[in-house]
mmCIF file of C-alpha atoms in Angstrom:
data_model
loop_
_atom_site.group_PDB
_atom_site.id
_atom_site.type_symbol
_atom_site.label_atom_id
_atom_site.label_comp_id
_atom_site.label_asym_id
_atom_site.label_seq_id
_atom_site.Cartn_x
_atom_site.Cartn_y
_atom_site.Cartn_z
ATOM 1 C CA MET A 1 110.666 103.425 119.267
ATOM 2 C CA THR A 2 110.702 106.742 121.120
ATOM 3 C CA ALA A 3 107.672 108.915 120.435
ATOM 4 C CA THR A 4 104.540 110.419 121.892
ATOM 5 C CA VAL A 5 101.531 108.326 120.925
ATOM 6 C CA LEU A 6 97.911 109.292 121.482
ATOM 7 C CA VAL A 7 95.727 106.247 122.158
ATOM 8 C CA THR A 8 92.013 106.949 121.919
ATOM 9 C CA GLY A 9 89.948 104.388 123.781
ATOM 10 C CA GLY A 10 93.020 103.502 125.810
ATOM 11 C CA ALA A 11 90.893 102.668 128.857
ATOM 12 C CA GLY A 12 89.182 99.855 126.963
ATOM 13 C CA TYR A 13 89.908 96.169 126.540
ATOM 14 C CA ILE A 14 92.311 96.272 123.584
ATOM 15 C CA GLY A 15 93.417 99.873 124.112
ATOM 16 C CA SER A 16 94.734 99.227 127.609
ATOM 17 C CA VAL A 17 96.980 96.433 126.306
ATOM 18 C CA VAL A 18 98.216 98.668 123.471
ATOM 19 C CA VAL A 19 99.108 101.303 126.088
ATOM 20 C CA ASP A 20 101.057 98.766 128.139
ATOM 21 C CA GLN A 21 103.034 97.603 125.110
ATOM 22 C CA LEU A 22 103.852 101.176 124.050
ATOM 23 C CA LEU A 23 105.077 102.032 127.538
ATOM 24 C CA ALA A 24 107.246 98.915 127.500
ATOM 25 C CA ARG A 25 108.883 100.352 124.367
ATOM 26 C CA ALA A 26 109.681 103.643 126.132
ATOM 27 C CA CYS A 27 106.986 105.661 124.365
ATOM 28 C CA ARG A 28 105.254 108.559 126.011
ATOM 29 C CA VAL A 29 101.553 107.668 125.955
ATOM 30 C CA VAL A 30 98.559 109.991 126.163
ATOM 31 C CA VAL A 31 95.156 108.306 126.531
ATOM 32 C CA LEU A 32 92.006 110.075 125.344
ATOM 33 C CA ASP A 33 88.895 108.322 126.660
ATOM 34 C CA ASP A 34 85.527 109.551 127.893
ATOM 35 C CA LEU A 35 85.233 106.429 130.119
ATOM 36 C CA SER A 36 81.733 105.737 128.809
ATOM 37 C CA THR A 37 82.687 102.083 128.344
ATOM 38 C CA GLY A 38 86.332 102.053 129.459
ATOM 39 C CA HIS A 39 87.776 101.903 132.954
ATOM 40 C CA ARG A 40 90.031 104.455 134.609
ATOM 41 C CA THR A 41 91.826 101.685 136.511
ATOM 42 C CA ALA A 42 92.650 99.927 133.213
ATOM 43 C CA VAL A 43 94.995 102.776 132.248
ATOM 44 C CA ALA A 44 98.603 102.303 133.330
ATOM 45 C CA ASP A 45 99.850 104.865 135.852
ATOM 46 C CA ALA A 46 102.677 105.869 133.524
ATOM 47 C CA ALA A 47 100.239 107.035 130.833
ATOM 48 C CA GLU A 48 98.568 110.444 130.875
ATOM 49 C CA LEU A 49 94.772 110.162 130.860
ATOM 50 C CA ILE A 50 92.612 112.911 129.389
ATOM 51 C CA GLU A 51 88.915 112.322 130.020
ATOM 52 C CA ALA A 52 87.073 113.648 126.975
ATOM 53 C CA ASN A 53 85.228 112.481 123.896
ATOM 54 C CA ILE A 54 86.995 112.333 120.539
ATOM 55 C CA GLY A 55 84.280 114.606 119.128
ATOM 56 C CA ASP A 56 84.869 117.352 121.701
ATOM 57 C CA ARG A 57 86.591 119.801 119.377
ATOM 58 C CA ALA A 58 87.839 122.153 122.097
ATOM 59 C CA ALA A 59 89.291 119.306 124.164
ATOM 60 C CA VAL A 60 90.932 117.634 121.184
ATOM 61 C CA GLU A 61 92.413 120.841 119.786
ATOM 62 C CA GLY A 62 93.625 121.763 123.269
ATOM 63 C CA LEU A 63 95.304 118.382 123.590
ATOM 64 C CA PHE A 64 97.289 118.863 120.385
ATOM 65 C CA ALA A 65 98.116 122.480 121.234
ATOM 66 C CA SER A 66 99.565 121.607 124.646
ATOM 67 C CA ARG A 67 101.774 118.629 123.792
ATOM 68 C CA PRO A 68 103.494 117.143 120.746
ATOM 69 C CA VAL A 69 101.897 114.014 119.306
ATOM 70 C CA ASP A 70 103.785 111.925 116.778
ATOM 71 C CA ALA A 71 101.144 109.307 116.002
ATOM 72 C CA ILE A 72 97.633 108.178 116.900
ATOM 73 C CA VAL A 73 96.197 104.759 117.631
ATOM 74 C CA HIS A 74 92.447 105.180 117.343
ATOM 75 C CA LEU A 75 90.340 102.592 119.175
ATOM 76 C CA ALA A 76 87.533 104.758 120.569
ATOM 77 C CA ALA A 77 84.302 103.504 119.009
ATOM 78 C CA PHE A 78 80.937 102.033 119.861
ATOM 79 C CA ALA A 79 81.067 98.334 119.000
ATOM 80 C CA LEU A 80 77.820 96.502 119.845
ATOM 81 C CA VAL A 81 76.213 95.201 116.674
ATOM 82 C CA PRO A 82 72.630 94.885 118.037
ATOM 83 C CA GLU A 83 72.822 98.396 119.472
ATOM 84 C CA SER A 84 74.055 99.701 116.121
ATOM 85 C CA VAL A 85 70.970 98.200 114.465
ATOM 86 C CA ALA A 86 68.685 99.817 117.050
ATOM 87 C CA HIS A 87 70.505 103.180 117.044
ATOM 88 C CA PRO A 88 72.396 103.617 113.758
ATOM 89 C CA GLU A 89 72.545 107.406 114.120
ATOM 90 C CA LYS A 90 74.388 107.044 117.455
ATOM 91 C CA TYR A 91 77.005 104.849 115.807
ATOM 92 C CA ARG A 92 77.583 107.115 112.847
ATOM 93 C CA ALA A 93 77.792 110.183 115.104
ATOM 94 C CA ASN A 94 80.524 108.634 117.236
ATOM 95 C CA ASN A 95 82.360 106.271 114.902
ATOM 96 C CA VAL A 96 82.481 108.583 111.889
ATOM 97 C CA THR A 97 81.492 112.189 112.643
ATOM 98 C CA ALA A 98 83.314 112.473 115.986
ATOM 99 C CA ALA A 99 86.283 110.554 114.598
ATOM 100 C CA ARG A 100 86.614 113.151 111.825
ATOM 101 C CA VAL A 101 86.848 115.879 114.476
ATOM 102 C CA LEU A 102 89.817 114.013 115.942
ATOM 103 C CA LEU A 103 91.347 113.446 112.520
ATOM 104 C CA ASP A 104 90.999 117.082 111.411
ATOM 105 C CA ALA A 105 92.633 118.294 114.627
ATOM 106 C CA ALA A 106 95.441 115.788 114.160
ATOM 107 C CA ILE A 107 96.111 116.906 110.596
ATOM 108 C CA ALA A 108 96.148 120.574 111.696
ATOM 109 C CA ALA A 109 98.688 119.637 114.376
ATOM 110 C CA GLY A 110 100.966 117.923 111.862
ATOM 111 C CA VAL A 111 100.282 114.299 112.811
ATOM 112 C CA ARG A 112 100.904 112.061 109.820
ATOM 113 C CA ARG A 113 100.658 108.497 111.207
ATOM 114 C CA PHE A 114 97.274 107.054 112.128
ATOM 115 C CA VAL A 115 96.479 103.474 113.155
ATOM 116 C CA PHE A 116 92.781 102.662 113.032
ATOM 117 C CA SER A 117 90.927 99.912 114.873
ATOM 118 C CA SER A 118 88.712 98.524 112.117
ATOM 119 C CA SER A 119 86.841 95.226 111.950
ATOM 120 C CA CYS A 120 86.130 92.158 109.864
ATOM 121 C CA ALA A 121 82.524 93.408 110.054
ATOM 122 C CA VAL A 122 83.337 95.410 106.902
ATOM 123 C CA TYR A 123 83.085 92.147 104.923
ATOM 124 C CA GLY A 124 79.565 91.209 106.015
ATOM 125 C CA HIS A 125 78.852 87.756 104.580
ATOM 126 C CA PRO A 126 82.154 87.149 102.778
ATOM 127 C CA THR A 127 82.225 85.670 99.305
ATOM 128 C CA ARG A 128 85.124 83.366 100.203
ATOM 129 C CA THR A 129 86.956 81.968 103.214
ATOM 130 C CA PRO A 130 89.651 82.458 104.448
ATOM 131 C CA ILE A 131 88.907 86.145 103.998
ATOM 132 C CA ASP A 132 91.649 88.246 102.426
ATOM 133 C CA GLU A 133 91.671 92.022 102.179
ATOM 134 C CA ASP A 134 90.451 91.949 98.569
ATOM 135 C CA VAL A 135 87.147 90.287 99.457
ATOM 136 C CA PRO A 136 84.410 92.811 98.576
ATOM 137 C CA GLN A 137 83.247 94.891 101.527
ATOM 138 C CA ALA A 138 79.527 94.494 102.159
ATOM 139 C CA PRO A 139 78.746 95.207 105.830
ATOM 140 C CA VAL A 140 75.376 93.945 107.017
ATOM 141 C CA ASN A 141 74.933 96.197 110.058
ATOM 142 C CA PRO A 142 75.505 99.879 110.890
ATOM 143 C CA TYR A 143 78.552 99.068 113.048
ATOM 144 C CA GLY A 144 80.362 97.482 110.104
ATOM 145 C CA GLU A 145 79.205 100.301 107.844
ATOM 146 C CA THR A 146 80.786 102.921 110.131
ATOM 147 C CA LYS A 147 84.090 101.053 110.013
ATOM 148 C CA ARG A 148 83.997 100.923 106.224
ATOM 149 C CA GLU A 149 83.074 104.593 106.020
ATOM 150 C CA PHE A 150 85.927 105.730 108.231
ATOM 151 C CA GLU A 151 88.392 103.608 106.261
ATOM 152 C CA ARG A 152 87.231 105.584 103.200
ATOM 153 C CA VAL A 153 87.842 108.825 105.109
ATOM 154 C CA LEU A 154 91.411 107.696 105.757
ATOM 155 C CA ASP A 155 91.871 106.920 102.055
ATOM 156 C CA GLU A 156 90.696 110.459 101.276
ATOM 157 C CA TYR A 157 93.058 112.012 103.821
ATOM 158 C CA ALA A 158 95.977 110.023 102.465
ATOM 159 C CA THR A 159 95.437 111.721 99.107
ATOM 160 C CA ARG A 160 94.589 115.199 100.398
ATOM 161 C CA HIS A 161 96.982 115.492 103.351
ATOM 162 C CA GLY A 162 99.699 112.871 102.935
ATOM 163 C CA LEU A 163 98.419 110.921 105.925
ATOM 164 C CA ALA A 164 99.943 107.448 106.371
ATOM 165 C CA SER A 165 97.305 105.176 107.892
ATOM 166 C CA VAL A 166 96.846 101.517 108.715
ATOM 167 C CA SER A 167 93.343 100.107 109.187
ATOM 168 C CA LEU A 168 93.554 96.911 111.213
ATOM 169 C CA ARG A 169 90.559 94.674 110.556
ATOM 170 C CA TYR A 170 90.236 92.552 113.706
ATOM 171 C CA PHE A 171 88.634 89.192 113.778
ATOM 172 C CA ASN A 172 87.617 87.994 117.296
ATOM 173 C CA ALA A 173 89.673 89.642 120.035
ATOM 174 C CA ALA A 174 90.018 87.352 123.044
ATOM 175 C CA GLY A 175 92.175 86.427 126.015
ATOM 176 C CA ALA A 176 93.868 88.562 128.646
ATOM 177 C CA THR A 177 97.241 89.675 129.907
ATOM 178 C CA GLU A 178 98.236 89.471 133.548
ATOM 179 C CA ARG A 179 96.877 92.974 134.183
ATOM 180 C CA ARG A 180 94.240 93.561 131.509
ATOM 181 C CA GLY A 181 91.113 91.661 130.565
ATOM 182 C CA GLU A 182 87.560 91.976 129.264
ATOM 183 C CA ASP A 183 85.069 93.879 131.391
ATOM 184 C CA HIS A 184 82.092 94.947 129.275
ATOM 185 C CA ASP A 185 78.564 95.844 130.322
ATOM 186 C CA PRO A 186 76.718 94.249 128.681
ATOM 187 C CA GLU A 187 79.086 91.416 127.791
ATOM 188 C CA THR A 188 78.384 90.068 124.312
ATOM 189 C CA HIS A 189 81.581 88.101 123.573
ATOM 190 C CA LEU A 190 81.513 84.319 123.695
ATOM 191 C CA ILE A 191 84.636 83.565 125.736
ATOM 192 C CA PRO A 192 83.917 85.772 128.788
ATOM 193 C CA ASN A 193 80.344 84.529 128.753
ATOM 194 C CA VAL A 194 81.508 80.901 128.683
ATOM 195 C CA LEU A 195 83.876 81.602 131.568
ATOM 196 C CA GLY A 196 81.064 83.406 133.367
ATOM 197 C CA VAL A 197 79.228 80.073 133.544
ATOM 198 C CA ALA A 198 82.319 78.407 135.044
ATOM 199 C CA LEU A 199 82.459 81.225 137.609
ATOM 200 C CA GLY A 200 78.815 80.683 138.582
ATOM 201 C CA ARG A 201 77.575 83.996 137.200
ATOM 202 C CA ARG A 202 75.072 82.403 134.815
ATOM 203 C CA PRO A 203 73.501 78.930 134.537
ATOM 204 C CA ALA A 204 74.469 78.142 130.945
ATOM 205 C CA VAL A 205 76.104 79.616 127.875
ATOM 206 C CA ASP A 206 73.808 80.401 124.950
ATOM 207 C CA VAL A 207 74.730 78.738 121.655
ATOM 208 C CA PHE A 208 73.108 80.831 118.933
ATOM 209 C CA GLY A 209 72.534 78.612 115.924
ATOM 210 C CA THR A 210 73.127 74.871 115.675
ATOM 211 C CA ASP A 211 72.217 74.346 112.009
ATOM 212 C CA TYR A 212 74.990 76.222 110.218
ATOM 213 C CA PRO A 213 76.803 74.453 107.347
ATOM 214 C CA THR A 214 79.813 73.713 109.572
ATOM 215 C CA ALA A 215 81.233 70.494 111.001
ATOM 216 C CA ASP A 216 79.175 70.628 114.210
ATOM 217 C CA GLY A 217 76.445 73.036 113.125
ATOM 218 C CA THR A 218 77.676 76.030 115.156
ATOM 219 C CA ALA A 219 79.307 79.215 113.891
ATOM 220 C CA VAL A 220 83.073 79.260 113.341
ATOM 221 C CA ARG A 221 85.222 82.243 114.288
ATOM 222 C CA ASP A 222 88.906 83.215 114.254
ATOM 223 C CA TYR A 223 90.028 84.084 117.808
ATOM 224 C CA VAL A 224 93.063 86.351 118.229
ATOM 225 C CA HIS A 225 94.821 86.923 121.529
ATOM 226 C CA VAL A 226 94.634 90.543 122.665
ATOM 227 C CA ASP A 227 98.414 90.508 123.163
ATOM 228 C CA ASP A 228 98.861 89.693 119.470
ATOM 229 C CA LEU A 229 96.424 92.416 118.434
ATOM 230 C CA ALA A 230 98.263 95.014 120.502
ATOM 231 C CA ASP A 231 101.573 93.933 118.990
ATOM 232 C CA ALA A 232 100.198 94.628 115.499
ATOM 233 C CA HIS A 233 99.235 98.185 116.516
ATOM 234 C CA VAL A 234 102.715 98.899 117.825
ATOM 235 C CA ARG A 235 104.305 97.504 114.663
ATOM 236 C CA ALA A 236 101.968 99.622 112.527
ATOM 237 C CA LEU A 237 103.416 102.770 114.102
ATOM 238 C CA ASP A 238 106.943 101.938 113.078
ATOM 239 C CA VAL A 239 106.945 100.477 109.555
ATOM 240 C CA PRO A 240 107.747 102.514 106.430
ATOM 241 C CA LEU A 241 104.407 103.474 104.981
ATOM 242 C CA ALA A 242 102.861 105.775 102.389
ATOM 243 C CA GLY A 243 99.146 106.261 101.896
ATOM 244 C CA ALA A 244 96.410 104.113 103.395
ATOM 245 C CA VAL A 245 96.593 100.354 103.852
ATOM 246 C CA ALA A 246 94.116 97.865 105.348
ATOM 247 C CA LEU A 247 95.237 94.633 106.997
ATOM 248 C CA ASN A 248 93.435 91.655 108.484
ATOM 249 C CA LEU A 249 94.404 90.561 111.988
ATOM 250 C CA GLY A 250 93.529 86.918 112.503
ATOM 251 C CA SER A 251 95.152 83.599 113.248
ATOM 252 C CA GLY A 252 93.933 81.809 110.135
ATOM 253 C CA ALA A 253 92.379 79.113 112.327
ATOM 254 C CA GLY A 254 88.666 78.783 112.963
ATOM 255 C CA HIS A 255 86.957 77.357 116.046
ATOM 256 C CA SER A 256 83.269 76.601 116.382
ATOM 257 C CA VAL A 257 81.172 77.651 119.353
ATOM 258 C CA ARG A 258 81.020 74.050 120.530
ATOM 259 C CA GLN A 259 84.810 73.741 120.239
ATOM 260 C CA VAL A 260 85.252 76.861 122.379
ATOM 261 C CA VAL A 261 82.894 75.498 125.020
ATOM 262 C CA ALA A 262 84.679 72.116 125.028
ATOM 263 C CA ALA A 263 88.081 73.806 125.353
ATOM 264 C CA ALA A 264 86.766 75.946 128.221
ATOM 265 C CA ARG A 265 85.631 72.806 130.026
ATOM 266 C CA ARG A 266 89.146 71.383 129.725
ATOM 267 C CA VAL A 267 90.817 74.592 130.867
ATOM 268 C CA THR A 268 88.529 75.349 133.816
ATOM 269 C CA GLY A 269 87.583 71.861 134.931
ATOM 270 C CA HIS A 270 83.924 72.963 135.094
ATOM 271 C CA PRO A 271 81.034 71.316 133.206
ATOM 272 C CA ILE A 272 79.753 74.577 131.610
ATOM 273 C CA PRO A 273 76.203 73.689 130.483
ATOM 274 C CA ALA A 274 75.180 75.000 127.061
ATOM 275 C CA ALA A 275 71.698 76.041 125.919
ATOM 276 C CA ASP A 276 70.938 75.795 122.205
ATOM 277 C CA ARG A 277 69.206 78.866 120.791
ATOM 278 C CA SER A 278 68.016 80.068 117.405
ATOM 279 C CA ARG A 279 70.432 81.828 115.084
ATOM 280 C CA ARG A 280 70.927 85.528 115.564
ATOM 281 C CA PRO A 281 70.043 87.570 112.470
ATOM 282 C CA GLY A 282 73.061 88.465 110.362
ATOM 283 C CA ASP A 283 75.580 86.027 111.862
ATOM 284 C CA PRO A 284 77.705 84.478 109.080
ATOM 285 C CA PRO A 285 78.507 80.751 109.388
ATOM 286 C CA VAL A 286 82.295 81.184 109.134
ATOM 287 C CA LEU A 287 84.661 84.137 109.639
ATOM 288 C CA VAL A 288 88.321 83.158 109.340
ATOM 289 C CA ALA A 289 91.105 85.498 108.274
ATOM 290 C CA ALA A 290 93.788 85.277 105.671
ATOM 291 C CA ALA A 291 96.445 87.423 107.365
ATOM 292 C CA GLN A 292 99.441 87.055 105.040
ATOM 293 C CA ARG A 293 99.378 90.752 104.167
ATOM 294 C CA ALA A 294 99.907 91.737 107.823
ATOM 295 C CA ALA A 295 102.903 89.397 107.909
ATOM 296 C CA THR A 296 104.342 91.055 104.797
ATOM 297 C CA VAL A 297 103.674 94.689 105.728
ATOM 298 C CA LEU A 298 104.165 94.564 109.506
ATOM 299 C CA GLY A 299 106.254 91.450 110.001
ATOM 300 C CA TRP A 300 103.384 90.383 112.261
ATOM 301 C CA ARG A 301 102.542 86.812 113.108
ATOM 302 C CA PRO A 302 100.261 85.891 116.011
ATOM 303 C CA ARG A 303 102.284 84.170 118.720
ATOM 304 C CA ARG A 304 99.430 83.275 121.072
ATOM 305 C CA SER A 305 96.623 82.513 118.626
ATOM 306 C CA GLY A 306 95.683 79.678 116.284
ATOM 307 C CA GLY A 307 95.094 75.953 116.612
ATOM 308 C CA ARG A 308 93.927 74.048 119.689
ATOM 309 C CA GLU A 309 96.981 75.151 121.696
ATOM 310 C CA GLY A 310 96.354 78.789 120.860
ATOM 311 C CA LEU A 311 92.677 78.577 121.767
ATOM 312 C CA GLU A 312 93.505 76.983 125.108
ATOM 313 C CA ASP A 313 96.146 79.673 125.798
ATOM 314 C CA ILE A 314 93.524 82.336 125.082
ATOM 315 C CA LEU A 315 91.025 80.657 127.402
ATOM 316 C CA ALA A 316 93.581 80.007 130.148
ATOM 317 C CA SER A 317 94.773 83.627 130.132
ATOM 318 C CA ALA A 318 91.195 84.918 130.324
ATOM 319 C CA TRP A 319 90.338 82.396 133.048
ATOM 320 C CA ARG A 320 93.271 83.591 135.192
ATOM 321 C CA TRP A 321 92.231 87.223 134.783
ATOM 322 C CA HIS A 322 88.548 86.668 135.563
ATOM 323 C CA ARG A 323 89.348 84.617 138.668
ATOM 324 C CA ALA A 324 91.734 87.337 139.865
ATOM 325 C CA HIS A 325 89.158 90.065 139.049
ATOM 326 C CA PRO A 326 85.757 88.592 139.997
ATOM 327 C CA ARG A 327 84.126 92.025 139.692
ATOM 328 C CA GLY A 328 86.182 93.126 136.719
ATOM 329 C CA TYR A 329 87.984 96.432 137.189
ATOM 330 C CA ARG A 330 85.861 97.083 140.249
ATOM 331 C CA SER A 331 87.710 94.280 142.059
#
């Protein structure tokens, strides 16, 4: 693969790993990120960083006018579910309206390949598990609704403009590479919060909901190593494709909150106290992917995700990164 790829949100958790993998494949990489949640030091030196918002029409049009872009990987979005409930207009403005500014400029510049960071949040409370791509979409929060809406925009642009797009519906991104890891403020993801207890940053990890209809009463999720997620994005740039397609990215294996905490105790050697809390509104009991379609379309299979061994690899990689970066990217 030799091309110029624009990565929006390339200073973020998943975006920075996508950038690294593209550079390893000899791509020229341009990162567009306003650094509102990303980190300048997370962007590889070999990538070009443009600090601007995807909805800044002048900046985006100037970007396309000054350099050729062959494809876009779009990861720039607000992604905190509680915040989306409190401020739905903020989420629609950024995740849909601003994203259309980027998309219109890309179409005008002749870009015809677009890889979109979507989410399993489009399914809401799924009607069956494992969740395949034909499960009806019924998001239960504004964040998931914005992902569904922009997928519909991509369907429209496939018909009107011949755009080839892949919407990648992530399940739970987790883990770290040697250089890149999670550094969010606030941090809402389970694994970094569990490891934060082992690091002495907090007294206990909160377990939200202990009465779900699962084996141990806690919610079950499908954890996917960030390395595997990035690999799917790179593959999506290079496969023969016409129109718009949506693909799940998951391991097909589910782990409960208690199983994650127990695995973290084994990996870190720390006791990691847990505090049982009430359920959070809107949390489904089980979210596990059926990802056969990604294997068929992309030739993608998660190498570092799935099963007890995969979960412990995810935790061990994140544990190494957090110990090496005790203050995140400020270390």
